[in-house]
Amino acid sequence: MGKPYARASSTPSAAPEAVDRWVHEVCALTEPDRVHWCTGSEAENAALTAQLLASGELEPLNEETYPGSYLYRSNPSDVARVEHLTFVCTRSQADAGPNNHWMAPDAAHAKIDALFAGCMRGRTLYVVPYCMGPLDSPYSRCGVEITDSAYVVLNMRIMTRMGTPALERIGRDGIFVRGLHSTGTLDPERRFIMHFPEELAIKSFGSGYGGNALLGKKCHALRIASWQARTEGWLAEHMLLVAIESPAGETHYVAAAFPSACGKTNLAMLIPPDSMPGWKVRTIGDDIAWLHPGPDGRLYAINPEAGYFGVAPGTNRKSNRNAYDSVTRDTIFTNVALNAAREPWWEGLEGTPVTDWQGRPYQAGNGPAAHPNSRFTVAARRNPAWAPESEHPAGVPISAIIFGGRRRTLAPLVYEARDWRHGVLMGAGVASETTAAATGQVGVLRRDPMAMKPFCGYHFGDYWRHWLAIGERLSNPPRIFHVNWFRQDEAGKFLWPGFGENLRVLRWMLDRVAGRVGARDTAIGHMPAREDLALEGLGISAAATHALLDVDAPAWRSELAHLAKEFEQYGARLPPALLDELNGTLRRLG
Ligand code: OXD
Ligand code: MN
């Protein structure tokens, strides 16, 4: 039997008993040498940074050009999310669904607690209270991460509202998500990311990498929150959030879901092209949105995060000037390369690397200088295009939801759902060619419904039912669109310029929302007439335009047959309405 609970004198007075009791239990299991309750203060941040610099875990960067910024190198075997080691541990396996790896909760706790036993001997246990969303928003939800990684603490301070105010809110809410994390020995054989939605709990062992270790992000704000959202009547989605203001001063808020590394951060920080003077785009979020039906029948969104954990390679002045300008100070870089001036370097930047992401002298034969999934962690407020609405406790009303994927063929540049129900089918059919954000093969087409395949904390059939039920509650729902910025011709050349020019497509969507423009009715949905997209000056040939806006009926029939086959795995939980939509589309395709 463990010692009976008694509040330690070092426990902050703001700590609710439930948090303190849990910290005691974890201490008994992990046996840390020291316990540190994080306040989120500047002084604490400076002390932890100094400690990591002294131990060599952080490296200073050029203090003149990158003040307050540091480089962290993770273990080379620990550089991405590990979906095969990520589990959803619901009492009933059916609730986790075929879309998740499952383990029975008792077995999962036993397995991972055996790894946690004594794992913090000689280490400090950090208690990290955090709030996902503005501290004063009714839509925000809190958690506490216990970790033995000071790097995690520094990142959580950027990515969430971390520290004493969050602890105080937990006291008021009386509820929090429990996230237990240890880097362990970083042995890939002893690595698990486990979720217990029914207990609002996460246990992550053996990885120090972002998505596995910063538990507020994918683990809490998507996997656990998606479950919590279903029980409470809202949606937790893998979506960016952006404010778009027209020259006439009309502002619309748009949410967009793309699979990992399909350019969510770029779209969230889009810089209007020269051809669209007077347009303004401001960023609310680049990765996660929590969506709530509002009292007026519209859908309202908050970004639960306070920072960006963005993919570095490919980010440059031209591709994403806002991201590029954001990371010039107070940024943590993970697994990037260095140039001779001790500045961070990655593929897509000018100049030459001298040290690769593993700290070796750079040699082309060793592969990319920066790891393809290397990252920057930076506060959202550092973004020159940061939207002050990010702090609105009531969120922002959403005019349009966009789904998209990286598809060389088939999916046109843009098409619009007939209604919410059709939009749910559109989201359920999202597929994309894989990238480096998770371990595994790159370039393979994989189905990624709503871009939530790695992140939905429960059965996809139930999830689509929930989406349909949310739609029923919206008298004024957002319009739903699908985009594909990645169409290629036979020679592999991209047909669409992307980046800032994507705003031309967004303008068409907002014209649709405002009822200012018509559309062609096609078998797969509404599509723009060529002249309504205003493609002047892009130098896109007539053939390319045709390919971008064409519906290849035979290819679509085979796509939908494939989707129908995939739907079979969801069995009786698949909402019949989704199959009706699919069959309706097939009929229209002839
Ligand atoms: C991410 C991801 O890190 O989706 O945002 O993988
Ligand atoms: Mn993501």
Coordinates of C-alpha atoms and ligand atoms in Angstrom, one line a residue:
M1 CA 0.0 0.0 0.0
G2 CA 1.2 3.5 -0.8
K3 CA 1.5 6.2 1.8
P4 CA -1.8 8.0 2.6
Y5 CA -2.4 11.3 0.7
A6 CA -1.3 14.5 2.5
R7 CA -0.9 17.7 0.6
A8 CA 2.8 18.7 0.3
S9 CA 3.9 22.1 1.5
S10 CA 5.4 22.7 -1.9
T11 CA 2.1 22.2 -3.7
P12 CA 0.9 25.6 -5.0
S13 CA -2.2 26.9 -3.2
A14 CA -4.1 27.2 -6.5
A15 CA -3.7 23.4 -7.1
P16 CA -7.1 21.6 -6.7
E17 CA -6.9 18.5 -4.6
A18 CA -7.7 16.2 -7.6
V19 CA -4.5 17.5 -9.4
D20 CA -2.4 17.2 -6.2
R21 CA -3.6 13.7 -5.5
W22 CA -2.8 12.6 -9.0
V23 CA 0.7 14.1 -8.8
H24 CA 1.2 12.1 -5.6
E25 CA 0.2 8.9 -7.4
V26 CA 2.5 9.6 -10.3
C27 CA 5.4 10.3 -7.9
A28 CA 4.8 7.0 -6.2
L29 CA 4.9 5.3 -9.5
T30 CA 7.8 7.1 -11.2
E31 CA 9.9 8.1 -8.2
P32 CA 11.3 11.4 -9.4
D33 CA 14.1 13.2 -7.4
R34 CA 12.3 16.5 -7.6
V35 CA 8.8 17.9 -8.3
H36 CA 8.4 21.3 -10.0
W37 CA 5.0 22.8 -10.5
C38 CA 5.2 25.1 -13.6
T39 CA 3.9 28.6 -13.2
G40 CA 4.6 29.7 -16.8
S41 CA 6.7 32.7 -15.6
E42 CA 9.5 34.3 -17.6
A43 CA 11.9 33.5 -14.8
E44 CA 11.0 29.8 -14.9
N45 CA 11.4 29.8 -18.7
A46 CA 14.8 31.4 -18.4
A47 CA 15.9 29.0 -15.8
L48 CA 14.8 25.9 -17.7
T49 CA 16.4 27.2 -20.9
A50 CA 19.7 27.8 -19.0
Q51 CA 19.5 24.3 -17.6
L52 CA 19.1 22.8 -21.1
L53 CA 21.9 24.9 -22.5
A54 CA 24.2 23.8 -19.7
S55 CA 23.4 20.1 -20.3
G56 CA 23.9 20.6 -24.1
E57 CA 20.3 19.5 -24.9
L58 CA 19.7 23.0 -26.4
E59 CA 22.1 24.8 -28.5
P60 CA 22.2 28.6 -28.8
L61 CA 21.7 30.1 -32.2
N62 CA 23.1 33.3 -33.6
E63 CA 22.0 35.8 -30.9
E64 CA 22.0 38.7 -33.3
T65 CA 19.9 37.3 -36.1
Y66 CA 17.8 34.8 -34.0
P67 CA 17.6 36.2 -30.5
G68 CA 16.0 34.0 -27.9
S69 CA 16.0 31.0 -30.2
Y70 CA 17.5 27.6 -29.7
L71 CA 18.1 24.3 -31.5
Y72 CA 17.1 21.0 -30.1
R73 CA 18.1 17.7 -31.7
S74 CA 15.9 14.8 -30.9
N75 CA 17.1 11.2 -30.9
P76 CA 17.4 10.2 -34.6
S77 CA 15.0 7.3 -33.9
D78 CA 12.5 9.7 -32.6
V79 CA 11.6 12.2 -35.2
A80 CA 7.8 11.9 -36.0
R81 CA 4.5 10.7 -34.7
V82 CA 4.3 6.9 -34.4
E83 CA 0.9 5.8 -35.5
H84 CA 1.6 2.1 -35.1
L85 CA 2.4 2.7 -31.4
T86 CA -0.6 5.0 -30.8
F87 CA -3.6 3.4 -29.1
V88 CA -7.1 4.3 -28.2
C89 CA -8.0 2.3 -25.1
T90 CA -11.8 2.3 -24.7
R91 CA -13.6 -0.3 -22.6
S92 CA -15.3 -1.7 -25.8
Q93 CA -13.0 -2.3 -28.8
A94 CA -15.9 -1.4 -31.1
D95 CA -15.9 2.2 -29.7
A96 CA -12.3 2.8 -30.8
G97 CA -13.3 1.6 -34.3
P98 CA -11.3 0.1 -37.1
N99 CA -9.6 3.5 -37.5
N100 CA -7.6 3.1 -34.3
H101 CA -5.2 0.7 -32.7
W102 CA -6.9 -0.6 -29.6
M103 CA -5.9 -2.1 -26.3
A104 CA -8.2 -2.9 -23.3
P105 CA -7.7 -0.2 -20.7
D106 CA -6.6 -2.5 -17.9
A107 CA -4.0 -4.2 -20.1
A108 CA -2.9 -0.9 -21.5
H109 CA -2.4 0.7 -18.0
A110 CA -0.6 -2.4 -16.8
K111 CA 1.7 -2.4 -19.8
I112 CA 2.6 1.2 -19.8
D113 CA 2.7 1.6 -16.0
A114 CA 5.4 -1.1 -15.9
L115 CA 7.5 1.2 -18.1
F116 CA 6.7 4.3 -16.0
A117 CA 7.7 2.4 -12.8
G118 CA 10.7 4.2 -11.4
C119 CA 11.4 5.9 -14.7
M120 CA 12.0 9.4 -13.2
R121 CA 14.6 8.3 -10.7
G122 CA 17.3 11.0 -10.8
R123 CA 15.0 13.3 -12.8
T124 CA 12.7 16.2 -12.2
L125 CA 9.0 15.7 -12.6
Y126 CA 7.3 18.8 -14.0
V127 CA 3.6 19.5 -13.5
V128 CA 2.4 21.5 -16.4
P129 CA -1.1 22.9 -16.1
Y130 CA -2.4 24.2 -19.4
C131 CA -5.6 25.6 -21.0
M132 CA -6.5 24.8 -24.6
G133 CA -8.2 27.9 -25.9
P134 CA -8.5 31.4 -24.4
L135 CA -8.5 31.3 -20.6
D136 CA -11.9 33.0 -20.4
S137 CA -13.7 31.0 -23.2
P138 CA -16.5 28.6 -22.2
Y139 CA -15.3 26.5 -25.2
S140 CA -11.8 26.0 -23.8
R141 CA -10.8 22.8 -21.9
C142 CA -7.9 22.3 -19.6
G143 CA -5.3 19.6 -18.9
V144 CA -2.3 18.9 -16.8
E145 CA 0.7 17.2 -18.4
I146 CA 3.2 15.6 -16.1
T147 CA 6.5 15.2 -17.9
D148 CA 10.2 14.6 -17.1
S149 CA 11.3 16.7 -20.1
A150 CA 12.2 20.3 -19.7
Y151 CA 12.1 20.6 -23.5
V152 CA 8.4 19.6 -23.4
V153 CA 7.8 22.3 -20.7
L154 CA 9.4 25.0 -22.9
N155 CA 7.3 23.9 -25.9
M156 CA 4.0 23.6 -23.9
R157 CA 4.6 27.2 -22.7
I158 CA 4.6 28.4 -26.4
M159 CA 1.9 26.0 -27.6
T160 CA -0.7 26.5 -24.8
R161 CA -1.8 28.9 -22.1
M162 CA 0.4 27.3 -19.6
G163 CA 0.9 27.9 -15.9
T164 CA -0.8 29.3 -12.9
P165 CA -3.8 30.9 -14.6
A166 CA -4.6 27.4 -16.2
L167 CA -4.3 25.8 -12.8
E168 CA -6.8 28.3 -11.4
R169 CA -9.2 27.6 -14.2
I170 CA -8.9 23.9 -13.5
G171 CA -10.0 24.7 -9.9
R172 CA -13.1 26.5 -11.3
D173 CA -13.9 23.8 -14.0
G174 CA -13.4 20.9 -11.6
I175 CA -12.3 18.8 -14.6
F176 CA -9.0 18.3 -16.5
V177 CA -7.3 15.9 -18.9
R178 CA -4.5 13.9 -17.3
G179 CA -1.5 13.5 -19.5
L180 CA 1.5 11.5 -18.2
H181 CA 4.7 11.6 -20.2
S182 CA 8.2 10.4 -19.9
T183 CA 10.9 10.3 -22.5
G184 CA 12.0 7.0 -20.9
T185 CA 15.0 5.6 -22.6
L186 CA 13.9 6.6 -26.1
D187 CA 14.0 3.0 -27.0
P188 CA 11.5 2.5 -29.9
E189 CA 10.8 -1.0 -28.5
R190 CA 9.5 0.7 -25.3
R191 CA 7.4 3.4 -26.8
F192 CA 3.6 3.8 -26.6
I193 CA 1.2 6.7 -26.9
M194 CA -2.0 5.6 -25.2
H195 CA -5.4 7.4 -24.9
F196 CA -8.1 6.6 -22.4
P197 CA -11.0 8.8 -23.6
E198 CA -13.4 7.5 -20.9
E199 CA -11.0 8.6 -18.2
L200 CA -9.9 11.8 -20.0
A201 CA -6.4 10.5 -19.7
I202 CA -3.2 10.1 -21.9
K203 CA -0.1 8.1 -21.1
S204 CA 2.9 8.6 -23.4
F205 CA 6.2 6.8 -22.9
G206 CA 9.5 6.6 -24.7
S207 CA 9.4 9.6 -27.1
G208 CA 10.4 13.2 -26.8
Y209 CA 9.1 14.2 -30.3
G210 CA 6.4 16.9 -30.6
G211 CA 3.2 15.1 -31.5
N212 CA 4.0 12.2 -29.1
A213 CA 5.2 14.4 -26.2
L214 CA 3.4 17.8 -26.3
L215 CA 0.3 16.1 -25.0
G216 CA -1.9 19.2 -25.4
K217 CA -1.7 19.0 -29.2
K218 CA -2.7 15.8 -31.0
C219 CA -3.3 13.7 -27.9
H220 CA -5.6 16.1 -26.0
A221 CA -6.9 18.7 -28.5
L222 CA -7.8 16.1 -31.1
R223 CA -8.0 12.5 -29.8
I224 CA -9.4 13.1 -26.3
A225 CA -11.2 16.3 -27.3
S226 CA -13.0 14.6 -30.3
W227 CA -14.4 12.1 -27.8
Q228 CA -15.3 14.9 -25.2
A229 CA -16.8 16.9 -28.1
R230 CA -19.1 14.1 -29.0
T231 CA -20.4 13.7 -25.5
E232 CA -20.8 17.5 -25.1
G233 CA -22.1 18.3 -28.6
W234 CA -19.3 20.0 -30.5
L235 CA -16.4 19.1 -32.9
A236 CA -12.7 18.9 -32.4
E237 CA -11.1 19.0 -35.8
H238 CA -7.7 19.0 -37.6
M239 CA -8.3 22.4 -39.2
L240 CA -6.7 25.7 -39.7
L241 CA -8.7 28.8 -39.0
V242 CA -8.3 32.0 -41.0
A243 CA -10.0 35.4 -41.3
I244 CA -10.3 36.8 -44.8
E245 CA -11.2 40.4 -45.3
S246 CA -12.2 41.8 -48.7
P247 CA -11.3 45.3 -50.0
A248 CA -14.9 46.2 -49.2
G249 CA -14.3 45.3 -45.5
E250 CA -16.3 42.1 -45.4
T251 CA -14.7 39.6 -43.1
H252 CA -15.3 35.8 -43.3
Y253 CA -13.9 33.1 -41.2
V254 CA -12.9 29.8 -42.9
A255 CA -11.8 26.5 -41.4
A256 CA -9.9 24.0 -43.5
A257 CA -8.9 20.4 -43.0
F258 CA -5.9 18.9 -44.9
P259 CA -3.9 15.8 -44.0
S260 CA -0.5 16.5 -42.3
A261 CA 2.0 18.5 -44.3
C262 CA -0.4 19.5 -47.1
G263 CA 0.1 23.2 -46.5
K264 CA -2.3 24.1 -43.6
T265 CA 0.3 26.4 -42.1
N266 CA 0.8 28.1 -45.5
L267 CA -2.9 28.6 -46.2
A268 CA -3.4 29.9 -42.6
M269 CA -0.7 32.5 -43.2
L270 CA -1.5 33.2 -46.9
I271 CA -0.2 36.5 -48.3
P272 CA -2.6 37.9 -50.9
P273 CA -1.2 38.0 -54.4
D274 CA -0.4 41.3 -56.1
S275 CA -3.4 40.7 -58.3
M276 CA -5.7 41.0 -55.3
P277 CA -4.9 44.4 -53.8
G278 CA -6.9 45.3 -50.6
W279 CA -7.4 41.7 -49.5
K280 CA -6.3 40.8 -46.0
V281 CA -5.7 37.4 -44.5
R282 CA -5.2 36.9 -40.8
T283 CA -4.3 33.7 -39.0
I284 CA -6.4 32.3 -36.1
G285 CA -4.9 28.8 -36.1
D286 CA -2.8 26.5 -38.3
D287 CA -3.7 23.0 -37.1
I288 CA -6.6 22.5 -34.8
A289 CA -10.1 24.0 -34.5
W290 CA -12.8 23.4 -31.9
L291 CA -16.3 24.1 -33.4
H292 CA -19.5 24.8 -31.5
P293 CA -23.0 25.3 -32.7
G294 CA -23.9 28.8 -31.6
P295 CA -27.2 30.2 -30.3
D296 CA -27.8 31.8 -33.8
G297 CA -27.5 28.5 -35.7
R298 CA -24.1 29.3 -37.0
L299 CA -20.9 27.3 -36.2
Y300 CA -18.3 29.1 -34.0
A301 CA -14.7 28.2 -33.8
I302 CA -11.8 28.7 -31.4
N303 CA -8.2 27.7 -31.9
P304 CA -7.3 25.7 -28.8
E305 CA -3.5 26.3 -29.4
A306 CA -1.4 29.4 -28.7
G307 CA 1.5 28.6 -31.0
Y308 CA 2.7 26.8 -34.1
F309 CA 4.6 23.6 -34.3
G310 CA 5.3 24.0 -38.0
V311 CA 7.2 22.0 -40.5
A312 CA 10.4 23.9 -41.3
P313 CA 11.6 22.5 -44.7
G314 CA 10.1 24.4 -47.6
T315 CA 9.3 27.5 -45.4
N316 CA 10.9 30.6 -47.0
R317 CA 10.3 34.2 -47.8
K318 CA 8.4 33.2 -51.0
S319 CA 6.4 30.2 -49.8
N320 CA 5.4 31.6 -46.4
R321 CA 6.7 35.0 -45.5
N322 CA 4.7 35.2 -42.3
A323 CA 6.0 32.0 -41.0
Y324 CA 9.5 33.0 -42.1
D325 CA 9.2 36.3 -40.3
S326 CA 7.7 34.7 -37.2
V327 CA 10.6 32.4 -36.5
T328 CA 13.4 35.0 -36.3
R329 CA 13.2 35.3 -32.5
D330 CA 12.0 33.4 -29.4
T331 CA 11.7 30.1 -31.4
I332 CA 12.7 26.6 -30.6
F333 CA 13.9 24.7 -33.7
T334 CA 13.9 20.9 -33.6
N335 CA 16.1 18.8 -36.0
V336 CA 17.0 21.6 -38.4
A337 CA 20.5 22.1 -39.9
L338 CA 22.9 25.0 -39.2
N339 CA 24.8 27.3 -41.5
A340 CA 28.2 28.8 -40.8
A341 CA 26.6 31.7 -39.0
R342 CA 24.9 29.3 -36.5
E343 CA 21.6 30.2 -38.0
P344 CA 18.9 27.5 -38.6
W345 CA 18.9 26.1 -42.1
W346 CA 16.6 23.8 -44.0
E347 CA 15.9 22.7 -47.5
G348 CA 14.2 25.5 -49.3
L349 CA 16.3 28.3 -47.8
E350 CA 19.2 30.0 -49.6
G351 CA 22.8 29.5 -48.5
T352 CA 24.5 26.2 -47.5
P353 CA 24.3 24.0 -44.4
V354 CA 27.4 23.2 -42.5
T355 CA 25.9 21.0 -39.8
D356 CA 23.1 18.5 -40.4
W357 CA 20.1 17.8 -38.2
Q358 CA 22.1 15.1 -36.4
G359 CA 24.9 17.5 -35.6
R360 CA 27.3 16.0 -38.1
P361 CA 29.3 18.0 -40.6
Y362 CA 26.9 18.3 -43.6
Q363 CA 27.6 15.8 -46.4
A364 CA 25.2 15.5 -49.4
G365 CA 25.5 11.7 -49.3
N366 CA 23.9 11.6 -45.8
G367 CA 20.5 12.8 -47.1
P368 CA 18.7 16.1 -46.4
A369 CA 20.5 18.5 -44.1
A370 CA 17.4 19.3 -42.1
H371 CA 15.1 16.4 -41.2
P372 CA 12.1 16.5 -43.5
N373 CA 9.9 16.7 -40.4
S374 CA 12.0 19.2 -38.6
R375 CA 10.0 21.9 -36.9
F376 CA 9.8 25.3 -35.4
T377 CA 7.9 26.1 -32.2
V378 CA 6.8 29.7 -32.0
A379 CA 4.1 31.8 -30.3
A380 CA 1.1 32.6 -32.6
R381 CA 1.5 36.2 -31.6
R382 CA 4.8 36.4 -33.3
N383 CA 3.0 35.9 -36.7
P384 CA 2.7 39.4 -38.4
A385 CA -0.7 38.2 -39.6
W386 CA -1.9 37.0 -36.2
A387 CA -5.7 37.7 -35.8
P388 CA -6.8 39.4 -32.5
E389 CA -10.0 37.3 -32.8
S390 CA -7.9 34.4 -31.7
E391 CA -8.6 35.6 -28.2
H392 CA -12.4 36.0 -28.6
P393 CA -14.0 33.8 -25.9
A394 CA -17.0 33.3 -28.1
G395 CA -14.9 32.2 -31.1
V396 CA -15.6 33.3 -34.7
P397 CA -18.5 32.4 -36.9
I398 CA -17.5 30.0 -39.7
S399 CA -18.7 30.8 -43.3
A400 CA -16.9 27.9 -45.1
I401 CA -15.3 24.6 -44.3
I402 CA -12.7 23.3 -46.8
F403 CA -11.5 19.8 -47.1
G404 CA -8.5 18.9 -49.2
G405 CA -5.7 16.5 -49.9
R406 CA -2.6 16.1 -52.0
R407 CA -3.8 14.3 -55.2
R408 CA -1.8 14.2 -58.4
T409 CA -5.0 13.3 -60.3
L410 CA -8.8 13.1 -60.0
A411 CA -9.8 15.8 -57.5
P412 CA -10.4 19.1 -59.2
L413 CA -9.0 22.4 -58.0
V414 CA -12.3 23.2 -56.2
Y415 CA -15.8 21.9 -55.9
E416 CA -18.6 22.7 -53.5
A417 CA -20.9 20.3 -51.6
R418 CA -24.7 20.5 -52.3
D419 CA -25.4 20.7 -48.6
W420 CA -24.0 19.7 -45.2
R421 CA -24.8 16.0 -45.6
H422 CA -23.0 15.9 -49.0
G423 CA -20.2 17.9 -47.3
V424 CA -19.8 15.1 -44.7
L425 CA -19.4 12.6 -47.5
M426 CA -16.8 14.9 -49.1
G427 CA -14.9 15.0 -45.9
A428 CA -15.2 11.3 -45.3
G429 CA -13.6 10.8 -48.8
V430 CA -10.5 12.9 -48.2
A431 CA -7.4 11.1 -49.3
S432 CA -3.9 12.2 -49.7
E433 CA -0.4 11.1 -50.8
T434 CA 1.6 10.6 -47.6
T435 CA 4.4 12.9 -46.4
A436 CA 7.1 12.9 -43.7
A437 CA 4.9 14.1 -40.8
A438 CA 4.5 10.5 -39.6
T439 CA 6.8 7.6 -39.9
G440 CA 6.1 5.3 -42.8
Q441 CA 6.3 5.3 -46.6
V442 CA 6.1 8.7 -48.4
G443 CA 4.0 9.2 -51.6
V444 CA 1.4 6.5 -51.0
L445 CA -2.3 7.4 -51.4
R446 CA -4.1 7.0 -48.1
R447 CA -7.6 7.6 -47.1
D448 CA -7.7 10.3 -44.4
P449 CA -11.3 11.2 -43.6
M450 CA -11.6 14.8 -42.5
A451 CA -7.8 14.6 -42.2
M452 CA -8.6 12.9 -38.9
K453 CA -7.4 9.4 -39.6
P454 CA -4.5 9.6 -37.1
F455 CA -6.4 11.8 -34.7
C456 CA -10.1 10.7 -34.2
G457 CA -10.4 9.2 -30.8
Y458 CA -13.3 7.0 -31.6
H459 CA -15.1 5.0 -34.3
F460 CA -15.4 6.8 -37.6
G461 CA -18.9 5.6 -38.1
D462 CA -20.0 7.3 -34.8
Y463 CA -17.9 10.3 -35.8
W464 CA -19.8 10.8 -39.1
R465 CA -23.1 10.4 -37.3
H466 CA -22.0 13.1 -34.9
W467 CA -21.0 15.4 -37.8
L468 CA -24.5 14.8 -39.3
A469 CA -26.1 15.5 -35.9
I470 CA -24.2 18.8 -35.6
G471 CA -25.5 19.7 -39.1
E472 CA -29.0 19.2 -37.8
R473 CA -28.4 21.8 -35.2
L474 CA -27.2 24.5 -37.6
S475 CA -29.9 26.6 -39.2
N476 CA -27.1 28.6 -40.9
P477 CA -24.4 26.1 -41.6
P478 CA -21.1 26.9 -43.2
R479 CA -20.8 25.9 -46.9
I480 CA -18.5 23.0 -47.5
F481 CA -15.8 22.8 -50.2
H482 CA -13.1 20.5 -51.4
V483 CA -9.8 21.7 -52.9
N484 CA -6.8 20.2 -54.4
W485 CA -3.8 22.5 -54.9
F486 CA -1.6 19.5 -56.0
R487 CA -2.9 18.5 -59.4
Q488 CA -0.1 17.5 -61.8
D489 CA 0.2 16.8 -65.6
E490 CA 1.6 13.6 -67.0
A491 CA 5.1 15.1 -66.8
G492 CA 4.6 15.6 -63.0
K493 CA 4.4 19.4 -63.4
F494 CA 2.0 21.1 -60.9
L495 CA -1.0 22.6 -62.8
W496 CA -1.8 25.2 -60.1
P497 CA 0.6 27.8 -58.7
G498 CA -0.7 27.5 -55.1
F499 CA 0.5 29.7 -52.2
G500 CA -1.0 33.3 -52.4
E501 CA -2.9 32.4 -55.6
N502 CA -5.1 30.1 -53.6
L503 CA -6.9 33.3 -52.5
R504 CA -8.5 33.4 -55.9
V505 CA -10.2 30.1 -55.1
L506 CA -11.1 31.3 -51.6
R507 CA -12.7 34.5 -53.2
W508 CA -14.9 32.3 -55.3
M509 CA -16.0 30.4 -52.2
L510 CA -16.8 33.6 -50.3
D511 CA -18.7 34.9 -53.4
R512 CA -20.7 31.6 -53.2
V513 CA -21.3 32.2 -49.4
A514 CA -22.6 35.7 -50.2
G515 CA -24.7 34.5 -53.1
R516 CA -22.8 36.7 -55.5
V517 CA -21.8 34.1 -58.0
G518 CA -23.4 31.0 -59.6
A519 CA -21.9 27.6 -60.2
R520 CA -22.0 24.7 -62.6
D521 CA -23.9 21.8 -61.2
T522 CA -21.8 18.7 -61.8
A523 CA -22.1 15.1 -60.6
I524 CA -19.7 15.6 -57.7
G525 CA -21.0 19.1 -56.7
H526 CA -21.0 22.7 -57.7
M527 CA -18.0 24.0 -59.6
P528 CA -16.9 27.4 -60.8
A529 CA -17.2 28.6 -64.3
R530 CA -13.7 29.3 -65.6
E531 CA -14.4 33.1 -65.8
D532 CA -15.6 33.2 -62.2
L533 CA -12.2 32.0 -60.9
A534 CA -10.5 35.0 -62.4
L535 CA -7.3 33.2 -63.6
E536 CA -5.9 36.1 -65.5
G537 CA -2.2 36.6 -65.3
L538 CA -1.4 33.1 -64.1
G539 CA -0.4 31.8 -67.5
I540 CA -2.4 28.6 -67.1
S541 CA -3.0 27.0 -70.4
A542 CA -6.5 26.2 -71.6
A543 CA -5.7 22.5 -71.3
A544 CA -4.5 22.9 -67.8
T545 CA -7.6 24.9 -66.8
H546 CA -9.7 22.2 -68.3
A547 CA -7.9 19.5 -66.3
L548 CA -8.2 21.6 -63.1
L549 CA -12.0 22.0 -63.5
D550 CA -12.9 18.7 -65.1
V551 CA -14.9 15.8 -63.7
D552 CA -13.5 12.6 -65.1
A553 CA -16.6 10.4 -64.6
P554 CA -15.1 7.0 -65.0
A555 CA -12.2 7.9 -62.6
W556 CA -14.8 9.2 -60.1
R557 CA -16.9 6.1 -60.4
S558 CA -13.9 4.0 -59.5
E559 CA -12.9 6.4 -56.7
L560 CA -16.4 6.1 -55.2
A561 CA -16.4 2.3 -55.6
H562 CA -13.2 2.3 -53.7
L563 CA -14.6 4.5 -51.0
A564 CA -17.7 2.3 -50.7
K565 CA -15.4 -0.7 -50.2
E566 CA -13.6 1.2 -47.4
F567 CA -16.9 2.2 -45.8
E568 CA -17.7 -1.5 -45.4
Q569 CA -15.2 -1.8 -42.5
Y570 CA -17.4 0.6 -40.5
G571 CA -20.3 -1.9 -40.6
A572 CA -23.5 -1.0 -38.9
R573 CA -22.1 2.2 -37.4
L574 CA -21.7 3.8 -40.8
P575 CA -24.6 6.3 -41.1
P576 CA -27.0 5.2 -43.9
A577 CA -27.2 8.9 -44.9
L578 CA -23.5 8.7 -46.0
L579 CA -24.1 5.7 -48.2
D580 CA -27.2 7.4 -49.7
E581 CA -25.0 10.4 -50.5
L582 CA -22.4 8.2 -52.1
N583 CA -25.0 6.2 -54.1
G584 CA -26.7 9.5 -55.2
T585 CA -23.3 10.7 -56.5
L586 CA -22.7 7.5 -58.3
R587 CA -26.2 7.8 -60.0
R588 CA -25.4 11.3 -61.1
L589 CA -22.1 10.1 -62.6
G590 CA -24.2 7.8 -64.8
Ligands
OXD1 C1 1.2 17.9 -37.3 C2 0.7 16.8 -38.0 O1 2.3 17.8 -36.7 O2 -0.5 16.8 -38.5 O3 0.5 18.9 -37.2 O4 1.4 15.8 -38.2
MN2 MN -1.5 18.6 -37.9

